[in-house]
CSV table of C-alpha atoms in Angstrom, one decimal:
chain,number,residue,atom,x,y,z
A,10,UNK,CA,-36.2,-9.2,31.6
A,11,UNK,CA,-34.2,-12.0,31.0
A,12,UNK,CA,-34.3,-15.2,32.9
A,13,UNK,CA,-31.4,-15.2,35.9
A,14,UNK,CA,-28.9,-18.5,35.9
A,15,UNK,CA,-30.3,-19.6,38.8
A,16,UNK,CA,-32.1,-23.1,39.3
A,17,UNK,CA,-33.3,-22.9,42.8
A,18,UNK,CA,-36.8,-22.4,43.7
A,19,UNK,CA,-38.8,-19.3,44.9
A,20,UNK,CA,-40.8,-20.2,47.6
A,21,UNK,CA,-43.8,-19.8,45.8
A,22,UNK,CA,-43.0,-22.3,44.0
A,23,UNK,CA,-45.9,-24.3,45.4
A,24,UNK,CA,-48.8,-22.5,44.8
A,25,UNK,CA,-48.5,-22.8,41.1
A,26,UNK,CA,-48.6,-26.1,39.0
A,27,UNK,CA,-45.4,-26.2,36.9
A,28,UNK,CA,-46.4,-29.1,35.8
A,29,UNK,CA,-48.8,-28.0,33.7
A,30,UNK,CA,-46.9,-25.4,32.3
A,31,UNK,CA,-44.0,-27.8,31.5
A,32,UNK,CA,-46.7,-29.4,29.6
A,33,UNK,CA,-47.4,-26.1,27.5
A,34,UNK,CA,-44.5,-25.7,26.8
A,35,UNK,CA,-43.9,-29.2,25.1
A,36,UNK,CA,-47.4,-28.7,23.5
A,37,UNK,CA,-45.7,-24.5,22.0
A,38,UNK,CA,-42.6,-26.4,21.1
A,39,UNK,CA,-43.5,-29.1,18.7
A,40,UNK,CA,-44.7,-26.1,16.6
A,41,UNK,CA,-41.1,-24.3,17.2
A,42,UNK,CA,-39.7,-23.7,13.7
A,43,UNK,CA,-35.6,-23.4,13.7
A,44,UNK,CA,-34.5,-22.2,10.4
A,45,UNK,CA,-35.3,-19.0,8.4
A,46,UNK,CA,-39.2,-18.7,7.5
A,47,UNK,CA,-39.4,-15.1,6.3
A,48,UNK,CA,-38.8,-13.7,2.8
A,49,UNK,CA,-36.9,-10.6,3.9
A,50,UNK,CA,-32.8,-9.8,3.2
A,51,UNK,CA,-31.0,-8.9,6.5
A,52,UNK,CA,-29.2,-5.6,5.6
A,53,UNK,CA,-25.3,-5.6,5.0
A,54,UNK,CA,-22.8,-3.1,7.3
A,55,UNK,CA,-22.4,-0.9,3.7
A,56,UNK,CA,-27.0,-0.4,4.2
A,57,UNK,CA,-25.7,0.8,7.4
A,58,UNK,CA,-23.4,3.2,7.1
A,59,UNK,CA,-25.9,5.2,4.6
A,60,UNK,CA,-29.1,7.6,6.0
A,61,UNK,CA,-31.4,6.2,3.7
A,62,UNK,CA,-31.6,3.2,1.3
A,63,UNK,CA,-33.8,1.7,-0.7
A,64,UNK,CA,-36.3,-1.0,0.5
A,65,UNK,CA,-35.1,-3.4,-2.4
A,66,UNK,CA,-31.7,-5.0,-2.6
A,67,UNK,CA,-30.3,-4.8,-5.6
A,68,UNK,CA,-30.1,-8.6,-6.5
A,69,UNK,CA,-31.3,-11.1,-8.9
A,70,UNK,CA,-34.1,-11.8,-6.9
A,71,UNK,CA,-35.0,-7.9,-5.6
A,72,UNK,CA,-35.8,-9.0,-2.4
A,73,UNK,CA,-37.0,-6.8,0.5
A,74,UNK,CA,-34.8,-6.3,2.9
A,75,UNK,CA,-36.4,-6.3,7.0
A,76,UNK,CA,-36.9,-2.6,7.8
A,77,UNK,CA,-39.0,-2.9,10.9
A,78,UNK,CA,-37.2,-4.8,14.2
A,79,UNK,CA,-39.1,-4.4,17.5
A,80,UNK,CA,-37.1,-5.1,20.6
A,81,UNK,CA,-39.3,-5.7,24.3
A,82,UNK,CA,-38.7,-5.8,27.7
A,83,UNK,CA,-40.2,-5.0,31.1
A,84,UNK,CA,-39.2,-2.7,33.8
A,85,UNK,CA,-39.8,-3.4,37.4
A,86,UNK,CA,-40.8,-1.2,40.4
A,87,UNK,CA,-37.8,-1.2,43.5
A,88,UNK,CA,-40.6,-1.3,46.3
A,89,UNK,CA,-42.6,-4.2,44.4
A,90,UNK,CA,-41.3,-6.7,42.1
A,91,UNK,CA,-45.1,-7.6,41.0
A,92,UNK,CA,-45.5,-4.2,39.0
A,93,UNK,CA,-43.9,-3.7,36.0
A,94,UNK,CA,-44.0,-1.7,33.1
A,95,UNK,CA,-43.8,-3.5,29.3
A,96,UNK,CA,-42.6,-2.2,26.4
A,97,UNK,CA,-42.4,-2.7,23.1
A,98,UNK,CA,-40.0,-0.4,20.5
A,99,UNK,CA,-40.0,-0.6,16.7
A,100,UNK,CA,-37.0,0.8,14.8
A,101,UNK,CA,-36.3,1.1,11.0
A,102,UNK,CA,-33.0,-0.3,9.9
A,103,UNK,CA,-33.0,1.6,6.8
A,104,UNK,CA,-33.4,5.3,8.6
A,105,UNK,CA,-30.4,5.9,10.2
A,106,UNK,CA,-30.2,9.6,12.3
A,107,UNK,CA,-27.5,10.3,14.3
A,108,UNK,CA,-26.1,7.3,13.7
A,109,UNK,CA,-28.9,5.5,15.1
A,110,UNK,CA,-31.7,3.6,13.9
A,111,UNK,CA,-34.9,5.7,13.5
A,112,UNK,CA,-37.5,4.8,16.5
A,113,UNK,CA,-40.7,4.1,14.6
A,114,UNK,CA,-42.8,3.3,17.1
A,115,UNK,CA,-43.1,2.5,21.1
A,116,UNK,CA,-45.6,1.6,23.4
A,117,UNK,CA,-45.8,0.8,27.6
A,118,UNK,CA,-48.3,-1.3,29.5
A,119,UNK,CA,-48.4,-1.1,32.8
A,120,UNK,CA,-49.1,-4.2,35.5
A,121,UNK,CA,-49.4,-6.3,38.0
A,122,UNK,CA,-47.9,-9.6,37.6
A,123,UNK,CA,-49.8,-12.4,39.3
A,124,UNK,CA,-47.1,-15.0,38.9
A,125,UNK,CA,-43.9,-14.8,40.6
A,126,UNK,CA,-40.3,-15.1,38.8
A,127,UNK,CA,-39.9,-18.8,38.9
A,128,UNK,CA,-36.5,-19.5,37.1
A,129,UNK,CA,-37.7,-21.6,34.0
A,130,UNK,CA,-41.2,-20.3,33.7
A,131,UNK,CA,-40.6,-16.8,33.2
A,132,UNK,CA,-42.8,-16.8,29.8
A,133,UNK,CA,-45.6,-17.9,32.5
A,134,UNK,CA,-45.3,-14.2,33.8
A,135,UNK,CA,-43.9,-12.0,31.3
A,136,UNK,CA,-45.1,-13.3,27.8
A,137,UNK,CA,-49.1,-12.7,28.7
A,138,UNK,CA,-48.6,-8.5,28.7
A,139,UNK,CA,-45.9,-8.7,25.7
A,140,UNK,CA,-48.8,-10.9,23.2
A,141,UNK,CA,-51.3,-8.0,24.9
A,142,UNK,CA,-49.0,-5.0,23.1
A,143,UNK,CA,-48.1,-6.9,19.9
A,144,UNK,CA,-51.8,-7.6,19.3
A,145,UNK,CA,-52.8,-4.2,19.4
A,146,UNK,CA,-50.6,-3.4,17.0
A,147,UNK,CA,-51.8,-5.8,14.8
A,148,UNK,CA,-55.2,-5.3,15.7
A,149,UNK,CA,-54.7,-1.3,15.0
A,150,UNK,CA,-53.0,-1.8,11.9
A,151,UNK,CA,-49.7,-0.5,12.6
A,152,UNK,CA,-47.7,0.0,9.8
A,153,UNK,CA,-44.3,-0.8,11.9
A,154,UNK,CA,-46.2,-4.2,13.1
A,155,UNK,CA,-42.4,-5.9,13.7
A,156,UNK,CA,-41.2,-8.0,11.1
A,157,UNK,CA,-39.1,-9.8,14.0
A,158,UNK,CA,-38.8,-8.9,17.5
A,159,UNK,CA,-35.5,-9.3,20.3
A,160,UNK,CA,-36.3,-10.8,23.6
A,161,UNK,CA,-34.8,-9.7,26.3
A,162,UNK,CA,-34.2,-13.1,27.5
A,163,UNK,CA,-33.3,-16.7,26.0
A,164,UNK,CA,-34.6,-18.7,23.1
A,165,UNK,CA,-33.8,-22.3,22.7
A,166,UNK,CA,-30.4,-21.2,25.3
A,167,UNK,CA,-33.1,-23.0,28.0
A,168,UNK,CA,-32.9,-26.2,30.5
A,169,UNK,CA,-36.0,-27.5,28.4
A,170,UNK,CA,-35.0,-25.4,24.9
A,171,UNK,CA,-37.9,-23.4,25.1
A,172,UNK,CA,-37.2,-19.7,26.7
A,173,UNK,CA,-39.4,-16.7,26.6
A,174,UNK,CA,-38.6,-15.7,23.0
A,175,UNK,CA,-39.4,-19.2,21.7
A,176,UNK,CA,-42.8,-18.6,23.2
A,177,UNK,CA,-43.7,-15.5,22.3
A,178,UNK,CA,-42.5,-16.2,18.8
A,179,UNK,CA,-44.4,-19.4,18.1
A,180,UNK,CA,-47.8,-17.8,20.0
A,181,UNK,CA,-47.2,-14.2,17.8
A,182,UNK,CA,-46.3,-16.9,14.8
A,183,UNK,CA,-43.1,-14.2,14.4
A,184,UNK,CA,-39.7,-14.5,13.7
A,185,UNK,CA,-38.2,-14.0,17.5
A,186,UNK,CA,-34.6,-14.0,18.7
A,187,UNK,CA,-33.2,-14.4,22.1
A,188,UNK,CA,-30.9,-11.7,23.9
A,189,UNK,CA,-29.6,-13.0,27.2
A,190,UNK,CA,-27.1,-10.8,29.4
A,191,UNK,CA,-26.3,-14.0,31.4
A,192,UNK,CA,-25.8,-17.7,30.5
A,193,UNK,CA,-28.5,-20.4,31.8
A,194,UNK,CA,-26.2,-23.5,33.4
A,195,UNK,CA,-27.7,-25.9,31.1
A,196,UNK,CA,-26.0,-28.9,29.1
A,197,UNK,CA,-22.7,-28.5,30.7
A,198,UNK,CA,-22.2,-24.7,29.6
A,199,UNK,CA,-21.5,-22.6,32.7
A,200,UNK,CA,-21.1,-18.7,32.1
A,201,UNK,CA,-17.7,-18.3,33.9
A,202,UNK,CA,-16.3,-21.5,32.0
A,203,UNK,CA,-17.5,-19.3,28.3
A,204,UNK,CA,-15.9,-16.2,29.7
A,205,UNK,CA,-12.9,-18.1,30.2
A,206,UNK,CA,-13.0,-19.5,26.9
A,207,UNK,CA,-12.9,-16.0,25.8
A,208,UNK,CA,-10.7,-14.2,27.7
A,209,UNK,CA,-7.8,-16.9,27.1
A,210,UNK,CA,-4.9,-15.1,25.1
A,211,UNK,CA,-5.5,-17.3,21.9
A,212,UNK,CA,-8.8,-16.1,21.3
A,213,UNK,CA,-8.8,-12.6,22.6
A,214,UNK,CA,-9.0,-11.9,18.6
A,215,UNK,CA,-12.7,-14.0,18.9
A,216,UNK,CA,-16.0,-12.1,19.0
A,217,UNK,CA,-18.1,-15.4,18.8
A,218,UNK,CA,-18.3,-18.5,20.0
A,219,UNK,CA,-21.1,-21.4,19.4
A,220,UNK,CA,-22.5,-22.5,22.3
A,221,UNK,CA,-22.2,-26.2,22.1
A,222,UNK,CA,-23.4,-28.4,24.9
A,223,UNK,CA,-22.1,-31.6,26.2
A,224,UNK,CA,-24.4,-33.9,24.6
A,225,UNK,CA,-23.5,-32.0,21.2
A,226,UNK,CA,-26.4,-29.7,20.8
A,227,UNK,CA,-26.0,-25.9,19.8
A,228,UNK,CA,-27.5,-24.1,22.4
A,229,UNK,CA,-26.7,-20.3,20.7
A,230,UNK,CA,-23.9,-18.5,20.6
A,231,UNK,CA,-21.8,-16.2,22.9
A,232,UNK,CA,-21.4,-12.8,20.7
A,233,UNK,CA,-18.9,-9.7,21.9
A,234,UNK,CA,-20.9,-7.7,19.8
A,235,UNK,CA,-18.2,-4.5,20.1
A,236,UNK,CA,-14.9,-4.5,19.7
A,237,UNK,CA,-15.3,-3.0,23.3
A,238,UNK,CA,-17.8,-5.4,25.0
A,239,UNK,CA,-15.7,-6.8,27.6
A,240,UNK,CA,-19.0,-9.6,28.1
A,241,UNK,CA,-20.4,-11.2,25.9
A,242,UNK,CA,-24.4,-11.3,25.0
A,243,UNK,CA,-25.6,-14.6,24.2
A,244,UNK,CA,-28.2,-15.3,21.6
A,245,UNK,CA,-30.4,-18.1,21.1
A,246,UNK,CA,-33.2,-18.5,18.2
A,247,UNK,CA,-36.6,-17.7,19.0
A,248,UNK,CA,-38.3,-18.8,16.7
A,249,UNK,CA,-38.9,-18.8,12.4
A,250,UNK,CA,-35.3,-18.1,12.2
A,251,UNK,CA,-31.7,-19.5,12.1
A,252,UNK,CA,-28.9,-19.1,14.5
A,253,UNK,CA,-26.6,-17.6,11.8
A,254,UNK,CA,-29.3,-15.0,10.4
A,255,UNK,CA,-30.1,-14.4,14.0
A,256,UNK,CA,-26.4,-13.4,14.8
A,257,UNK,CA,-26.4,-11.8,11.7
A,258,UNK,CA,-29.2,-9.4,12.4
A,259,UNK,CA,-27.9,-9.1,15.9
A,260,UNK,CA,-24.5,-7.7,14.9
A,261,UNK,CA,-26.1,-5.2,12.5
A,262,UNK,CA,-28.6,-3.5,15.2
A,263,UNK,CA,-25.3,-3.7,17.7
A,264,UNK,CA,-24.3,0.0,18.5
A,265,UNK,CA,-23.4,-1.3,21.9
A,266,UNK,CA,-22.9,-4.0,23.9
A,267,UNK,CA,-26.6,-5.0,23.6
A,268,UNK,CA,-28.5,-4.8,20.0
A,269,UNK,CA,-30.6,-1.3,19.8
A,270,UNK,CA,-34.1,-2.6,19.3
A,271,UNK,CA,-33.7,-4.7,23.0
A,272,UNK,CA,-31.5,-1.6,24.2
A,273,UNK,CA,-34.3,1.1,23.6
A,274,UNK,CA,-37.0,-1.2,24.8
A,275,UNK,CA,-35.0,-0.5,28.6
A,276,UNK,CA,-33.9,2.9,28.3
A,277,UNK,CA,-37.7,3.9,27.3
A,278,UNK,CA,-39.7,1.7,29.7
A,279,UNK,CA,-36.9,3.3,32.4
A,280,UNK,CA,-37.7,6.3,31.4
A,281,UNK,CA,-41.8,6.2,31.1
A,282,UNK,CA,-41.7,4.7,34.6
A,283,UNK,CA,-39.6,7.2,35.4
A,284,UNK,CA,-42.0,10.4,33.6
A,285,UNK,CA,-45.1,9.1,34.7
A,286,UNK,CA,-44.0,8.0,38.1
A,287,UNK,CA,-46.2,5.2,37.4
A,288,UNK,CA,-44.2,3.2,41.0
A,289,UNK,CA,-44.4,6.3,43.3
Protein backbone atom coordinates (compact mmCIF):
# COMPACT_ATOMS: atom_id res chain seq x y z
CA UNK A 1 0.00 0.00 0.00
CA UNK A 2 1.31 3.18 -0.91
CA UNK A 3 2.05 5.89 1.52
CA UNK A 4 -1.15 8.54 1.79
CA UNK A 5 -0.10 12.61 1.17
CA UNK A 6 -0.78 13.21 4.49
CA UNK A 7 1.90 14.68 7.00
CA UNK A 8 -0.04 14.69 10.23
CA UNK A 9 0.56 12.44 12.95
CA UNK A 10 -1.31 9.17 14.13
CA UNK A 11 -1.62 9.21 17.53
CA UNK A 12 0.62 6.58 18.12
CA UNK A 13 2.95 8.37 17.06
CA UNK A 14 4.53 8.33 20.47
CA UNK A 15 5.02 5.08 21.37
CA UNK A 16 7.49 4.45 18.70
CA UNK A 17 10.99 6.17 18.27
CA UNK A 18 11.08 7.80 14.77
CA UNK A 19 14.03 8.91 15.49
CA UNK A 20 15.71 6.03 15.24
CA UNK A 21 14.19 5.04 12.19
CA UNK A 22 15.00 8.36 10.53
CA UNK A 23 18.38 7.30 11.35
CA UNK A 24 18.02 3.90 9.31
CA UNK A 25 16.97 5.30 6.91
CA UNK A 26 20.04 7.81 6.41
CA UNK A 27 22.27 4.76 7.32
CA UNK A 28 19.92 2.44 3.91
CA UNK A 29 20.39 5.52 1.85
CA UNK A 30 23.93 6.24 1.58
CA UNK A 31 24.06 2.75 -0.06
CA UNK A 32 20.92 3.88 -2.44
CA UNK A 33 22.24 3.48 -6.05
CA UNK A 34 20.28 5.90 -8.74
CA UNK A 35 21.30 4.81 -12.15
CA UNK A 36 20.96 1.51 -14.00
CA UNK A 37 23.03 -1.44 -12.32
CA UNK A 38 21.64 -4.47 -14.05
CA UNK A 39 22.77 -6.08 -17.34
CA UNK A 40 19.38 -6.76 -18.79
CA UNK A 41 17.51 -4.92 -22.14
CA UNK A 42 14.01 -3.51 -21.22
CA UNK A 43 11.76 -4.99 -24.00
CA UNK A 44 10.54 -2.70 -26.91
CA UNK A 45 6.40 -2.26 -27.68
CA UNK A 46 7.18 -4.52 -31.08
CA UNK A 47 8.59 -7.69 -27.94
CA UNK A 48 5.17 -6.86 -26.88
CA UNK A 49 2.91 -7.24 -29.32
CA UNK A 50 4.28 -10.87 -30.11
CA UNK A 51 3.25 -14.33 -27.78
CA UNK A 52 6.62 -15.42 -27.53
CA UNK A 53 10.15 -14.02 -28.25
CA UNK A 54 13.35 -14.89 -27.77
CA UNK A 55 15.28 -14.26 -24.44
CA UNK A 56 18.20 -12.49 -26.50
CA UNK A 57 17.86 -9.23 -28.46
CA UNK A 58 19.08 -9.25 -31.45
CA UNK A 59 21.99 -6.63 -31.07
CA UNK A 60 25.61 -6.23 -31.26
CA UNK A 61 25.99 -7.03 -27.82
CA UNK A 62 23.04 -10.06 -27.57
CA UNK A 63 21.95 -8.91 -24.43
CA UNK A 64 19.20 -10.46 -22.25
CA UNK A 65 16.42 -8.79 -22.07
CA UNK A 66 14.40 -8.69 -18.19
CA UNK A 67 11.78 -11.49 -18.42
CA UNK A 68 10.84 -11.77 -14.85
CA UNK A 69 9.06 -8.40 -13.08
CA UNK A 70 7.50 -9.07 -9.63
CA UNK A 71 5.01 -6.41 -8.50
CA UNK A 72 3.92 -6.37 -4.31
CA UNK A 73 1.48 -5.07 -2.25
CA UNK A 74 -0.56 -5.65 0.87
CA UNK A 75 -4.22 -5.96 1.45
CA UNK A 76 -5.88 -4.91 4.50
CA UNK A 77 -8.75 -6.36 6.68
CA UNK A 78 -12.09 -3.55 6.93
CA UNK A 79 -12.63 -4.53 10.71
CA UNK A 80 -8.81 -4.25 11.55
CA UNK A 81 -6.21 -2.25 9.86
CA UNK A 82 -3.38 -4.30 11.76
CA UNK A 83 -3.97 -7.60 9.59
CA UNK A 84 -3.04 -7.70 6.27
CA UNK A 85 -2.28 -9.94 3.65
CA UNK A 86 1.18 -9.55 1.44
CA UNK A 87 1.77 -10.44 -1.76
CA UNK A 88 4.23 -10.89 -4.08
CA UNK A 89 3.42 -11.74 -8.16
CA UNK A 90 6.06 -12.56 -10.82
CA UNK A 91 5.07 -12.15 -14.50
CA UNK A 92 7.15 -12.95 -17.68
CA UNK A 93 7.32 -10.06 -20.19
CA UNK A 94 8.16 -12.35 -22.94
CA UNK A 95 4.83 -14.76 -22.53
CA UNK A 96 2.11 -12.87 -23.46
CA UNK A 97 -1.58 -14.78 -23.29
CA UNK A 98 -4.53 -13.00 -23.79
CA UNK A 99 -2.91 -10.16 -24.17
CA UNK A 100 -1.43 -10.27 -20.87
CA UNK A 101 1.71 -10.95 -19.33
CA UNK A 102 2.03 -14.69 -18.27
CA UNK A 103 1.76 -14.93 -14.20
CA UNK A 104 4.74 -16.96 -13.24
CA UNK A 105 4.53 -17.03 -9.90
CA UNK A 106 2.50 -15.60 -6.65
CA UNK A 107 2.75 -15.96 -3.16
CA UNK A 108 0.50 -14.36 0.20
CA UNK A 109 1.63 -13.98 3.74
CA UNK A 110 -0.59 -13.27 6.16
CA UNK A 111 -0.08 -10.81 9.42
CA UNK A 112 -0.30 -8.81 12.01
CA UNK A 113 1.37 -5.58 11.82
CA UNK A 114 2.78 -4.30 15.11
CA UNK A 115 3.50 -0.84 13.83
CA UNK A 116 0.93 1.54 12.98
CA UNK A 117 0.69 3.58 9.48
CA UNK A 118 2.80 6.56 10.39
CA UNK A 119 2.96 8.74 7.23
CA UNK A 120 6.86 8.62 6.39
CA UNK A 121 7.73 5.40 8.05
CA UNK A 122 5.60 3.09 6.20
CA UNK A 123 8.76 0.76 5.23
CA UNK A 124 8.90 0.51 9.22
CA UNK A 125 5.60 -1.59 8.85
CA UNK A 126 5.21 -3.01 5.55
CA UNK A 127 8.93 -3.73 4.22
CA UNK A 128 9.62 -6.51 7.15
CA UNK A 129 6.73 -9.21 5.62
CA UNK A 130 7.73 -8.15 1.82
CA UNK A 131 11.99 -9.03 2.51
CA UNK A 132 10.12 -12.34 4.46
CA UNK A 133 8.48 -13.45 0.79
CA UNK A 134 11.33 -12.38 -1.38
CA UNK A 135 13.72 -14.35 0.74
CA UNK A 136 11.99 -17.42 0.34
CA UNK A 137 12.15 -17.32 -2.97
CA UNK A 138 15.56 -16.91 -3.05
CA UNK A 139 16.10 -19.14 -0.36
CA UNK A 140 13.86 -21.96 -2.44
CA UNK A 141 15.53 -21.30 -5.52
CA UNK A 142 12.78 -19.89 -7.54
CA UNK A 143 13.52 -19.78 -10.94
CA UNK A 144 11.16 -16.48 -11.35
CA UNK A 145 13.31 -14.85 -8.29
CA UNK A 146 12.36 -11.11 -9.78
CA UNK A 147 14.90 -9.50 -11.70
CA UNK A 148 13.12 -6.07 -10.50
CA UNK A 149 10.17 -5.55 -8.42
CA UNK A 150 7.14 -2.43 -8.43
CA UNK A 151 6.26 -1.02 -5.15
CA UNK A 152 3.19 -0.13 -4.49
CA UNK A 153 4.29 3.06 -3.05
CA UNK A 154 7.18 5.79 -3.54
CA UNK A 155 10.83 5.62 -4.15
CA UNK A 156 12.92 8.64 -3.89
CA UNK A 157 9.15 10.69 -4.58
CA UNK A 158 9.60 11.00 -0.34
CA UNK A 159 9.99 14.10 2.26
CA UNK A 160 13.43 12.51 3.18
CA UNK A 161 14.02 10.66 -0.56
CA UNK A 162 13.82 7.40 0.81
CA UNK A 163 10.22 5.65 0.41
CA UNK A 164 9.33 2.07 0.72
CA UNK A 165 10.79 0.89 -2.61
CA UNK A 166 14.13 2.56 -1.90
CA UNK A 167 14.21 0.39 1.11
CA UNK A 168 13.22 -2.72 0.13
CA UNK A 169 15.49 -2.40 -2.95
CA UNK A 170 18.78 -1.46 -1.26
CA UNK A 171 17.93 -4.33 1.80
CA UNK A 172 16.91 -7.13 -1.26
CA UNK A 173 20.14 -5.42 -3.17
CA UNK A 174 17.33 -5.39 -6.23
CA UNK A 175 16.52 -3.18 -8.85
CA UNK A 176 13.11 -1.50 -7.27
CA UNK A 177 10.77 1.10 -8.74
CA UNK A 178 8.20 3.13 -7.06
CA UNK A 179 4.34 3.20 -8.09
CA UNK A 180 2.42 5.81 -6.15
CA UNK A 181 -1.43 6.44 -6.88
CA UNK A 182 -1.12 9.77 -5.07
CA UNK A 183 1.61 12.55 -4.80
CA UNK A 184 3.60 13.06 -1.42
CA UNK A 185 3.47 17.20 -0.74
CA UNK A 186 7.10 17.37 -0.71
CA UNK A 187 9.54 20.04 -2.25
CA UNK A 188 6.93 22.34 -3.35
CA UNK A 189 5.01 19.67 -5.68
CA UNK A 190 1.42 19.42 -4.53
CA UNK A 191 -0.87 16.67 -6.40
CA UNK A 192 -3.70 19.10 -7.44
CA UNK A 193 -1.06 21.75 -8.71
CA UNK A 194 0.50 18.42 -11.22
CA UNK A 195 -3.09 17.60 -12.17
CA UNK A 196 -3.47 21.03 -13.16
CA UNK A 197 -0.40 21.09 -15.07
CA UNK A 198 -1.88 18.38 -16.93
CA UNK A 199 -5.25 18.93 -17.55
CA UNK A 200 -4.36 22.59 -18.94
CA UNK A 201 -5.40 22.64 -22.75
CA UNK A 202 -1.67 22.94 -23.98
CA UNK A 203 -0.66 19.83 -22.65
CA UNK A 204 -3.67 17.65 -22.85
CA UNK A 205 -1.38 15.95 -25.72
CA UNK A 206 1.28 15.18 -22.50
CA UNK A 207 1.44 11.74 -20.95
CA UNK A 208 4.56 12.73 -18.73
CA UNK A 209 5.72 15.07 -16.79
CA UNK A 210 9.14 15.25 -14.55
CA UNK A 211 8.52 15.96 -11.27
CA UNK A 212 10.84 18.69 -10.47
CA UNK A 213 10.89 20.26 -7.04
CA UNK A 214 11.45 23.72 -5.99
CA UNK A 215 14.98 23.54 -5.00
CA UNK A 216 15.61 21.79 -8.55
CA UNK A 217 15.70 18.19 -7.65
CA UNK A 218 13.81 15.47 -9.77
CA UNK A 219 11.68 13.87 -7.54
CA UNK A 220 10.04 11.20 -10.42
CA UNK A 221 7.78 11.67 -12.83
CA UNK A 222 3.95 12.00 -13.22
CA UNK A 223 3.10 9.21 -16.10
CA UNK A 224 -0.66 8.90 -17.74
CA UNK A 225 0.29 5.62 -18.64
CA UNK A 226 -3.11 5.11 -21.05
CA UNK A 227 -4.24 7.14 -23.47
CA UNK A 228 -7.35 6.76 -21.14
CA UNK A 229 -5.85 7.29 -17.62
CA UNK A 230 -7.66 10.38 -16.70
CA UNK A 231 -4.79 10.38 -13.38
CA UNK A 232 -1.72 10.08 -13.54
CA UNK A 233 0.64 7.37 -11.55
CA UNK A 234 3.73 8.73 -10.35
CA UNK A 235 6.92 6.87 -10.33
CA UNK A 236 10.00 7.39 -8.43
CA UNK A 237 13.29 5.09 -8.55
CA UNK A 238 13.76 2.56 -6.10
CA UNK A 239 16.63 1.64 -6.29
CA UNK A 240 19.77 0.08 -8.95
CA UNK A 241 17.90 1.84 -11.60
CA UNK A 242 17.25 5.17 -13.57
CA UNK A 243 14.26 7.25 -13.82
CA UNK A 244 14.09 6.98 -17.60
CA UNK A 245 14.57 3.01 -17.66
CA UNK A 246 12.15 2.99 -14.84
CA UNK A 247 9.46 4.88 -16.84
CA UNK A 248 10.48 2.91 -19.53
CA UNK A 249 9.73 -0.43 -18.05
CA UNK A 250 6.66 1.12 -16.51
CA UNK A 251 4.98 1.99 -19.76
CA UNK A 252 5.66 -1.47 -21.23
CA UNK A 253 3.92 -3.54 -18.23
CA UNK A 254 1.03 -0.68 -18.48
CA UNK A 255 -2.26 -2.42 -19.71
CA UNK A 256 -4.01 -0.04 -17.44
CA UNK A 257 -3.86 2.76 -15.51
CA UNK A 258 -1.44 1.06 -13.11
CA UNK A 259 1.64 -1.27 -14.49
CA UNK A 260 0.40 -5.21 -14.44
CA UNK A 261 3.07 -6.63 -12.12
CA UNK A 262 1.79 -3.89 -9.15
CA UNK A 263 -1.87 -4.35 -10.59
CA UNK A 264 -1.94 -8.31 -10.10
CA UNK A 265 -0.16 -8.05 -6.76
CA UNK A 266 -3.98 -6.23 -5.62
CA UNK A 267 -6.32 -8.03 -7.59
CA UNK A 268 -4.65 -11.50 -6.16
CA UNK A 269 -4.00 -10.59 -2.48
CA UNK A 270 -8.01 -9.20 -2.85
CA UNK A 271 -8.91 -12.14 -4.01
CA UNK A 272 -6.91 -14.75 -1.53
CA UNK A 273 -8.21 -12.73 1.32
CA UNK A 274 -11.25 -12.96 -0.22
CA UNK A 275 -11.01 -17.24 -0.95
CA UNK A 276 -9.60 -17.97 2.20
CA UNK A 277 -11.63 -15.55 4.27
CA UNK A 278 -8.47 -15.19 5.97
CA UNK A 279 -10.51 -11.51 7.88
CA UNK A 280 -13.79 -13.27 8.67
Amino acid sequence: MEEETSTSSSSDDQTFDTGSWIIAQDLLKRRLILEDNFTWKIPTSTTKSSSQVSVKENDDNNTELIRYVGGVDLSFSKDDPSIACASIVVLDLLQINNGGFEVVSEDYKIVHLQIPYIPGFLAFREAPVLLELLEKMKRECSPFYPQCLMVDGNGLLHPRGFGLACHLGVTADIPTIGIGKNLHHVDGLTQSGVREFLEAEENRSKDLITLTGCSGHIWGAALRSTKDSLKPIYVSIGHRISLDSAIELVRFTCKYRVPEPVRQADIRSRNFVQKNQVFS
